[in-house]
Amino acid sequence: MTTKNQALAAWVQDVATLTRPQSIVWCDGSDEEYDRMVSLMQEQGTLSPLNSETHPNCYLHLSDPQDVARVEHLTYICTSEEEDAGANNNWLAPEEAKAKMEGLYDGCMDGRTMYVVPYCMGPVKSPYSRCGVEITDSPYVVINMKLMTRMGTLALKRIEQEGSFVKGLHSTGELDPNRRFIMHFPEELSIMSYGSGYGGNALLGKKCHALRIASWQARKEGWLAEHMLILGLESPEGETHYIAAAFPSACGKTNLAMLIPPEKYKDWKIWTLGDDIAWLHMDDQGQLRAINPEAGYFGVVPGTNAKTNRNAYEMIQQNTIFTNVGTTADNQPWWEDKKQGEPASDWKGNPYSSESGPAAHPNSRFTVSATENTAYSSLAEAPEGVPISAIVFGGRRKELAPLVYEAKSWDHGVLIGAGVASETTAAATGQVGVVRRDPMAMKPFCGYNFADYWSHWLSFSERTDNLPKIFHVNWFRQNDDGDFLWPGFGENLRVLQWMIQRCKGDADAVETAIGYLPSEQGIDVADLNIDPDVWQSLISINDDQWRQEMSDFGDYLDSFGDRLPEKLREQHKAVSAALG
Ligand code: SAT
Ligand code: MN
């Protein structure tokens, strides 16, 4: 196969000249191709079958132990002006970055096959979708892209019709952490990644394209590319509202997107549209509509069990690629908090011993097609997307942030989003558990200056009166002993329900300096046996702590200098003044 698109054909040729692969394969995205790649990887020893009776068509990939997470310190936005990348990104001049990368790519595919992977982010027939082509020397990337995107012939057809696509070049290189970079060129809609085979660094459709490059495109074209799950909440009367929610990596987006209502709410239903990324466009009624650009889930495995996320637990019993989990003696995948079986081998392929750490890496992942999820919404394939009623921001905070609060306006909601901070997780290399600022959960993913990004968010309230309400949640409050104050998981439905009632004007709230909080009876928790003092602390704020928070947040905003939008400063002043 080759292509009618001259720019694509020429680029593939140029890359081949630089990287000198043994052969070039154009991927068609078929099931036969997937099976062929799986067999090839087994021959090469990079994939092994799991127990085919308990886990049909499931495979295990163990990565290099030094290559298990995103590498934010090696990830760059390369714009001609440094200011356009902003203090929120690492920056290199495009020419310098390219020279560096070309040095690494020189002959790097010697003896390897080069795969050309056309893909479409979003339903192939949606006007909101965007295409890309990833060139990679990693069969692991090819099989993951098949599950995570609409990959192959249909995507290539769309590229040939439209003429435009994002160029992503990837080589695993030597997997040497000292020769590893993830470079983005938003002005040219291109990506260069070298030296890592890990998800967010190597599956270029995901964070690199659908967030970093797309956020840049979205600003130019008047839409939003966000680190958000999308879910539908259906009431017993059959009314469905759609919610988009942003949380940092490994803070429960997949669990929330697949939530199973508790017994008391068994007539309610959650539909999953997406668990990681949302593209939000405004339609001609001024309504924000969301599509999920992805077609699969690349979810955190540890902690997934029949209780925390039954949908996910069941969907990963078949047709799943596991990366960096342990295995049982009968070759089933095993991970911490699976609540079933015992580990025999760990994620490094060694016999399991509790002294040498967890059996599954804390950032071990499953890759599975979205269609394996029984709660997958049929509207996830709708070209026009779904109308969004509420936008939610959240982080992992032991203290400070209440269970839920509502913004007083869109512009105030933008301030709340910009104020998100969260304890770091194993999804990125570096220290875990330290609070860092993570505006809109986009710190690692915004492809341009945050100050310009907030201006873009604020511009939406000038375009329509029909915007979703904005909320903030925190499922992770703890007491001094480190116990969680809120049960979370399925019980989070109660909070979602309050939001939808607020959208419809049917729920009470108490106005505070930081926004509207639920009244004591606003969310029904009577059957949860939460101590009344604990409940109070979950739905109230500590003014002293918040004054400190607003002061720290103000310093952070100031670090963006003159580019910080005046409207955001005013919102910050208003909240600080209300706190006194
Ligand atoms: O970066 S990944 O997409 O691999 C996972 C995540 O951090 O959300
Ligand atoms: Mn993510």
mmCIF file of N, CA, C and O in Angstrom, residues 431-485:
data_model
loop_
_atom_site.group_PDB
_atom_site.id
_atom_site.type_symbol
_atom_site.label_atom_id
_atom_site.label_comp_id
_atom_site.label_asym_id
_atom_site.label_seq_id
_atom_site.Cartn_x
_atom_site.Cartn_y
_atom_site.Cartn_z
ATOM 1 N N GLN A 431 8.791 12.314 41.873
ATOM 2 C CA GLN A 431 8.274 12.040 43.214
ATOM 3 C C GLN A 431 6.752 11.907 43.196
ATOM 4 O O GLN A 431 6.067 12.666 42.512
ATOM 5 N N VAL A 432 6.223 10.962 43.965
ATOM 6 C CA VAL A 432 4.776 10.741 44.043
ATOM 7 C C VAL A 432 4.238 11.361 45.331
ATOM 8 O O VAL A 432 4.884 11.276 46.371
ATOM 9 N N GLY A 433 3.052 12.003 45.261
ATOM 10 C CA GLY A 433 2.380 12.466 46.485
ATOM 11 C C GLY A 433 2.664 13.902 46.884
ATOM 12 O O GLY A 433 2.234 14.340 47.939
ATOM 13 N N VAL A 434 3.389 14.654 46.051
ATOM 14 C CA VAL A 434 3.590 16.067 46.389
ATOM 15 C C VAL A 434 2.572 16.921 45.628
ATOM 16 O O VAL A 434 2.281 16.660 44.466
ATOM 17 N N VAL A 435 2.015 17.933 46.326
ATOM 18 C CA VAL A 435 1.007 18.771 45.675
ATOM 19 C C VAL A 435 1.681 19.669 44.648
ATOM 20 O O VAL A 435 2.695 20.293 44.934
ATOM 21 N N ARG A 436 1.150 19.666 43.450
ATOM 22 C CA ARG A 436 1.654 20.626 42.458
ATOM 23 C C ARG A 436 0.468 21.243 41.725
ATOM 24 O O ARG A 436 -0.608 20.661 41.645
ATOM 25 N N ARG A 437 0.679 22.439 41.215
ATOM 26 C CA ARG A 437 -0.351 23.126 40.438
ATOM 27 C C ARG A 437 -0.557 22.355 39.140
ATOM 28 O O ARG A 437 0.418 22.018 38.452
ATOM 29 N N ASP A 438 -1.816 22.085 38.821
ATOM 30 C CA ASP A 438 -2.116 21.333 37.606
ATOM 31 C C ASP A 438 -3.402 21.884 36.985
ATOM 32 O O ASP A 438 -4.446 21.224 36.969
ATOM 33 N N PRO A 439 -3.329 23.140 36.482
ATOM 34 C CA PRO A 439 -4.527 23.797 35.957
ATOM 35 C C PRO A 439 -5.281 22.914 34.968
ATOM 36 O O PRO A 439 -4.677 22.337 34.055
ATOM 37 N N MET A 440 -6.578 22.795 35.167
ATOM 38 C CA MET A 440 -7.448 22.014 34.275
ATOM 39 C C MET A 440 -6.898 20.601 34.053
ATOM 40 O O MET A 440 -7.212 19.959 33.032
ATOM 41 N N ALA A 441 -6.038 20.114 34.963
ATOM 42 C CA ALA A 441 -5.368 18.808 34.797
ATOM 43 C C ALA A 441 -4.574 18.756 33.495
ATOM 44 O O ALA A 441 -4.335 17.695 32.925
ATOM 45 N N MET A 442 -4.143 19.934 33.019
ATOM 46 C CA MET A 442 -3.468 20.041 31.715
ATOM 47 C C MET A 442 -1.999 20.419 31.834
ATOM 48 O O MET A 442 -1.348 20.657 30.823
ATOM 49 N N LYS A 443 -1.464 20.485 33.056
ATOM 50 C CA LYS A 443 -0.068 20.908 33.196
ATOM 51 C C LYS A 443 0.865 20.140 32.242
ATOM 52 O O LYS A 443 1.668 20.746 31.540
ATOM 53 N N PRO A 444 0.755 18.810 32.184
ATOM 54 C CA PRO A 444 1.680 18.103 31.281
ATOM 55 C C PRO A 444 1.244 18.124 29.811
ATOM 56 O O PRO A 444 1.964 17.592 28.975
ATOM 57 N N PHE A 445 0.068 18.681 29.526
ATOM 58 C CA PHE A 445 -0.518 18.442 28.200
ATOM 59 C C PHE A 445 -0.896 19.677 27.398
ATOM 60 O O PHE A 445 -1.270 19.563 26.233
ATOM 61 N N CYS A 446 -0.841 20.869 28.008
ATOM 62 C CA CYS A 446 -1.259 22.053 27.258
ATOM 63 C C CYS A 446 -0.123 22.432 26.306
ATOM 64 O O CYS A 446 0.997 22.672 26.751
ATOM 65 N N GLY A 447 -0.419 22.507 25.009
ATOM 66 C CA GLY A 447 0.629 22.730 24.014
ATOM 67 C C GLY A 447 1.003 24.181 23.825
ATOM 68 O O GLY A 447 1.669 24.515 22.844
ATOM 69 N N TYR A 448 0.605 25.051 24.727
ATOM 70 C CA TYR A 448 0.971 26.464 24.605
ATOM 71 C C TYR A 448 0.876 27.141 25.964
ATOM 72 O O TYR A 448 0.528 26.502 26.957
ATOM 73 N N ASN A 449 1.188 28.442 25.975
ATOM 74 C CA ASN A 449 1.252 29.227 27.206
ATOM 75 C C ASN A 449 -0.086 29.199 27.968
ATOM 76 O O ASN A 449 -1.138 29.548 27.416
ATOM 77 N N PHE A 450 -0.041 28.793 29.220
ATOM 78 C CA PHE A 450 -1.266 28.712 30.021
ATOM 79 C C PHE A 450 -2.027 30.040 30.055
ATOM 80 O O PHE A 450 -3.257 30.058 30.101
ATOM 81 N N ALA A 451 -1.312 31.160 30.046
ATOM 82 C CA ALA A 451 -2.005 32.453 30.104
ATOM 83 C C ALA A 451 -2.908 32.604 28.872
ATOM 84 O O ALA A 451 -4.060 33.040 28.973
ATOM 85 N N ASP A 452 -2.398 32.195 27.704
ATOM 86 C CA ASP A 452 -3.195 32.274 26.470
ATOM 87 C C ASP A 452 -4.324 31.246 26.499
ATOM 88 O O ASP A 452 -5.410 31.484 25.968
ATOM 89 N N TYR A 453 -4.033 30.120 27.129
ATOM 90 C CA TYR A 453 -5.045 29.051 27.261
ATOM 91 C C TYR A 453 -6.225 29.543 28.118
ATOM 92 O O TYR A 453 -7.387 29.345 27.776
ATOM 93 N N TRP A 454 -5.924 30.232 29.210
ATOM 94 C CA TRP A 454 -7.023 30.755 30.046
ATOM 95 C C TRP A 454 -7.791 31.827 29.291
ATOM 96 O O TRP A 454 -9.013 31.886 29.388
ATOM 97 N N SER A 455 -7.091 32.674 28.515
ATOM 98 C CA SER A 455 -7.808 33.681 27.702
ATOM 99 C C SER A 455 -8.768 32.969 26.752
ATOM 100 O O SER A 455 -9.902 33.413 26.557
ATOM 101 N N HIS A 456 -8.289 31.879 26.174
ATOM 102 C CA HIS A 456 -9.128 31.133 25.235
ATOM 103 C C HIS A 456 -10.365 30.582 25.950
ATOM 104 O O HIS A 456 -11.493 30.722 25.467
ATOM 105 N N TRP A 457 -10.153 29.982 27.119
ATOM 106 C CA TRP A 457 -11.303 29.488 27.905
ATOM 107 C C TRP A 457 -12.282 30.630 28.201
ATOM 108 O O TRP A 457 -13.491 30.474 28.065
ATOM 109 N N LEU A 458 -11.733 31.785 28.602
ATOM 110 C CA LEU A 458 -12.600 32.917 28.975
ATOM 111 C C LEU A 458 -13.374 33.442 27.765
ATOM 112 O O LEU A 458 -14.469 33.979 27.916
ATOM 113 N N SER A 459 -12.834 33.263 26.563
ATOM 114 C CA SER A 459 -13.502 33.800 25.375
ATOM 115 C C SER A 459 -14.858 33.122 25.119
ATOM 116 O O SER A 459 -15.713 33.672 24.448
ATOM 117 N N PHE A 460 -15.052 31.932 25.678
ATOM 118 C CA PHE A 460 -16.311 31.221 25.415
ATOM 119 C C PHE A 460 -17.520 31.949 25.990
ATOM 120 O O PHE A 460 -18.597 31.905 25.417
ATOM 121 N N SER A 461 -17.335 32.651 27.126
ATOM 122 C CA SER A 461 -18.509 33.330 27.701
ATOM 123 C C SER A 461 -18.881 34.566 26.887
ATOM 124 O O SER A 461 -19.937 35.149 27.086
ATOM 125 N N GLU A 462 -18.026 34.964 25.957
ATOM 126 C CA GLU A 462 -18.387 36.074 25.063
ATOM 127 C C GLU A 462 -19.129 35.567 23.836
ATOM 128 O O GLU A 462 -19.669 36.350 23.070
ATOM 129 N N ARG A 463 -19.132 34.248 23.655
ATOM 130 C CA ARG A 463 -19.729 33.697 22.430
ATOM 131 C C ARG A 463 -21.131 33.148 22.623
ATOM 132 O O ARG A 463 -21.852 32.964 21.636
ATOM 133 N N THR A 464 -21.503 32.808 23.869
ATOM 134 C CA THR A 464 -22.819 32.175 24.093
ATOM 135 C C THR A 464 -23.250 32.331 25.550
ATOM 136 O O THR A 464 -22.417 32.512 26.432
ATOM 137 N N ASP A 465 -24.590 32.251 25.755
ATOM 138 C CA ASP A 465 -25.109 32.238 27.138
ATOM 139 C C ASP A 465 -25.442 30.823 27.543
ATOM 140 O O ASP A 465 -26.014 30.586 28.600
ATOM 141 N N ASN A 466 -25.125 29.906 26.692
ATOM 142 C CA ASN A 466 -25.642 28.556 26.839
ATOM 143 C C ASN A 466 -24.583 27.584 27.357
ATOM 144 O O ASN A 466 -24.597 26.416 27.016
ATOM 145 N N LEU A 467 -23.629 28.081 28.158
ATOM 146 C CA LEU A 467 -22.492 27.234 28.549
ATOM 147 C C LEU A 467 -22.844 26.289 29.695
ATOM 148 O O LEU A 467 -23.728 26.585 30.504
ATOM 149 N N PRO A 468 -22.125 25.175 29.789
ATOM 150 C CA PRO A 468 -22.340 24.264 30.923
ATOM 151 C C PRO A 468 -21.990 24.953 32.242
ATOM 152 O O PRO A 468 -21.202 25.899 32.261
ATOM 153 N N LYS A 469 -22.551 24.447 33.333
ATOM 154 C CA LYS A 469 -22.107 24.889 34.662
ATOM 155 C C LYS A 469 -20.763 24.224 34.961
ATOM 156 O O LYS A 469 -20.496 23.118 34.488
ATOM 157 N N ILE A 470 -19.965 24.900 35.787
ATOM 158 C CA ILE A 470 -18.648 24.345 36.127
ATOM 159 C C ILE A 470 -18.602 23.997 37.617
ATOM 160 O O ILE A 470 -19.064 24.784 38.461
ATOM 161 N N PHE A 471 -18.053 22.826 37.919
ATOM 162 C CA PHE A 471 -17.947 22.349 39.311
ATOM 163 C C PHE A 471 -16.508 21.939 39.617
ATOM 164 O O PHE A 471 -15.709 21.692 38.710
ATOM 165 N N HIS A 472 -16.227 21.826 40.909
ATOM 166 C CA HIS A 472 -14.947 21.255 41.354
ATOM 167 C C HIS A 472 -15.264 20.150 42.357
ATOM 168 O O HIS A 472 -16.131 20.325 43.222
ATOM 169 N N VAL A 473 -14.581 19.020 42.240
ATOM 170 C CA VAL A 473 -14.785 17.948 43.229
ATOM 171 C C VAL A 473 -13.443 17.502 43.801
ATOM 172 O O VAL A 473 -12.384 17.718 43.213
ATOM 173 N N ASN A 474 -13.528 16.871 44.965
ATOM 174 C CA ASN A 474 -12.349 16.268 45.593
ATOM 175 C C ASN A 474 -12.802 14.997 46.303
ATOM 176 O O ASN A 474 -13.446 15.057 47.343
ATOM 177 N N TRP A 475 -12.495 13.856 45.716
ATOM 178 C CA TRP A 475 -12.902 12.570 46.321
ATOM 179 C C TRP A 475 -11.887 12.122 47.378
ATOM 180 O O TRP A 475 -12.045 11.077 47.969
ATOM 181 N N PHE A 476 -10.803 12.875 47.546
ATOM 182 C CA PHE A 476 -9.619 12.317 48.227
ATOM 183 C C PHE A 476 -9.295 12.948 49.577
ATOM 184 O O PHE A 476 -8.161 12.870 50.042
ATOM 185 N N ARG A 477 -10.280 13.593 50.221
ATOM 186 C CA ARG A 477 -10.003 14.182 51.530
ATOM 187 C C ARG A 477 -9.664 13.089 52.544
ATOM 188 O O ARG A 477 -10.274 12.026 52.545
ATOM 189 N N GLN A 478 -8.692 13.389 53.438
ATOM 190 C CA GLN A 478 -8.287 12.394 54.450
ATOM 191 C C GLN A 478 -8.275 13.014 55.837
ATOM 192 O O GLN A 478 -8.126 14.221 55.978
ATOM 193 N N ASN A 479 -8.392 12.152 56.848
ATOM 194 C CA ASN A 479 -8.204 12.639 58.216
ATOM 195 C C ASN A 479 -6.724 12.505 58.593
ATOM 196 O O ASN A 479 -5.900 12.067 57.781
ATOM 197 N N ASP A 480 -6.387 12.851 59.845
ATOM 198 C CA ASP A 480 -4.980 12.856 60.249
ATOM 199 C C ASP A 480 -4.362 11.460 60.205
ATOM 200 O O ASP A 480 -3.143 11.316 60.110
ATOM 201 N N ASP A 481 -5.215 10.425 60.289
ATOM 202 C CA ASP A 481 -4.681 9.057 60.218
ATOM 203 C C ASP A 481 -4.528 8.560 58.783
ATOM 204 O O ASP A 481 -4.138 7.412 58.550
ATOM 205 N N GLY A 482 -4.872 9.415 57.835
ATOM 206 C CA GLY A 482 -4.735 9.010 56.428
ATOM 207 C C GLY A 482 -5.934 8.226 55.899
ATOM 208 O O GLY A 482 -5.858 7.659 54.805
ATOM 209 N N ASP A 483 -7.055 8.187 56.689
ATOM 210 C CA ASP A 483 -8.252 7.494 56.173
ATOM 211 C C ASP A 483 -9.039 8.451 55.283
ATOM 212 O O ASP A 483 -9.172 9.634 55.606
ATOM 213 N N PHE A 484 -9.572 7.914 54.196
ATOM 214 C CA PHE A 484 -10.391 8.751 53.317
ATOM 215 C C PHE A 484 -11.716 9.093 53.997
ATOM 216 O O PHE A 484 -12.341 8.250 54.640
ATOM 217 N N LEU A 485 -12.163 10.340 53.851
ATOM 218 C CA LEU A 485 -13.397 10.787 54.503
ATOM 219 C C LEU A 485 -14.632 10.452 53.668
ATOM 220 O O LEU A 485 -15.734 10.402 54.184
#
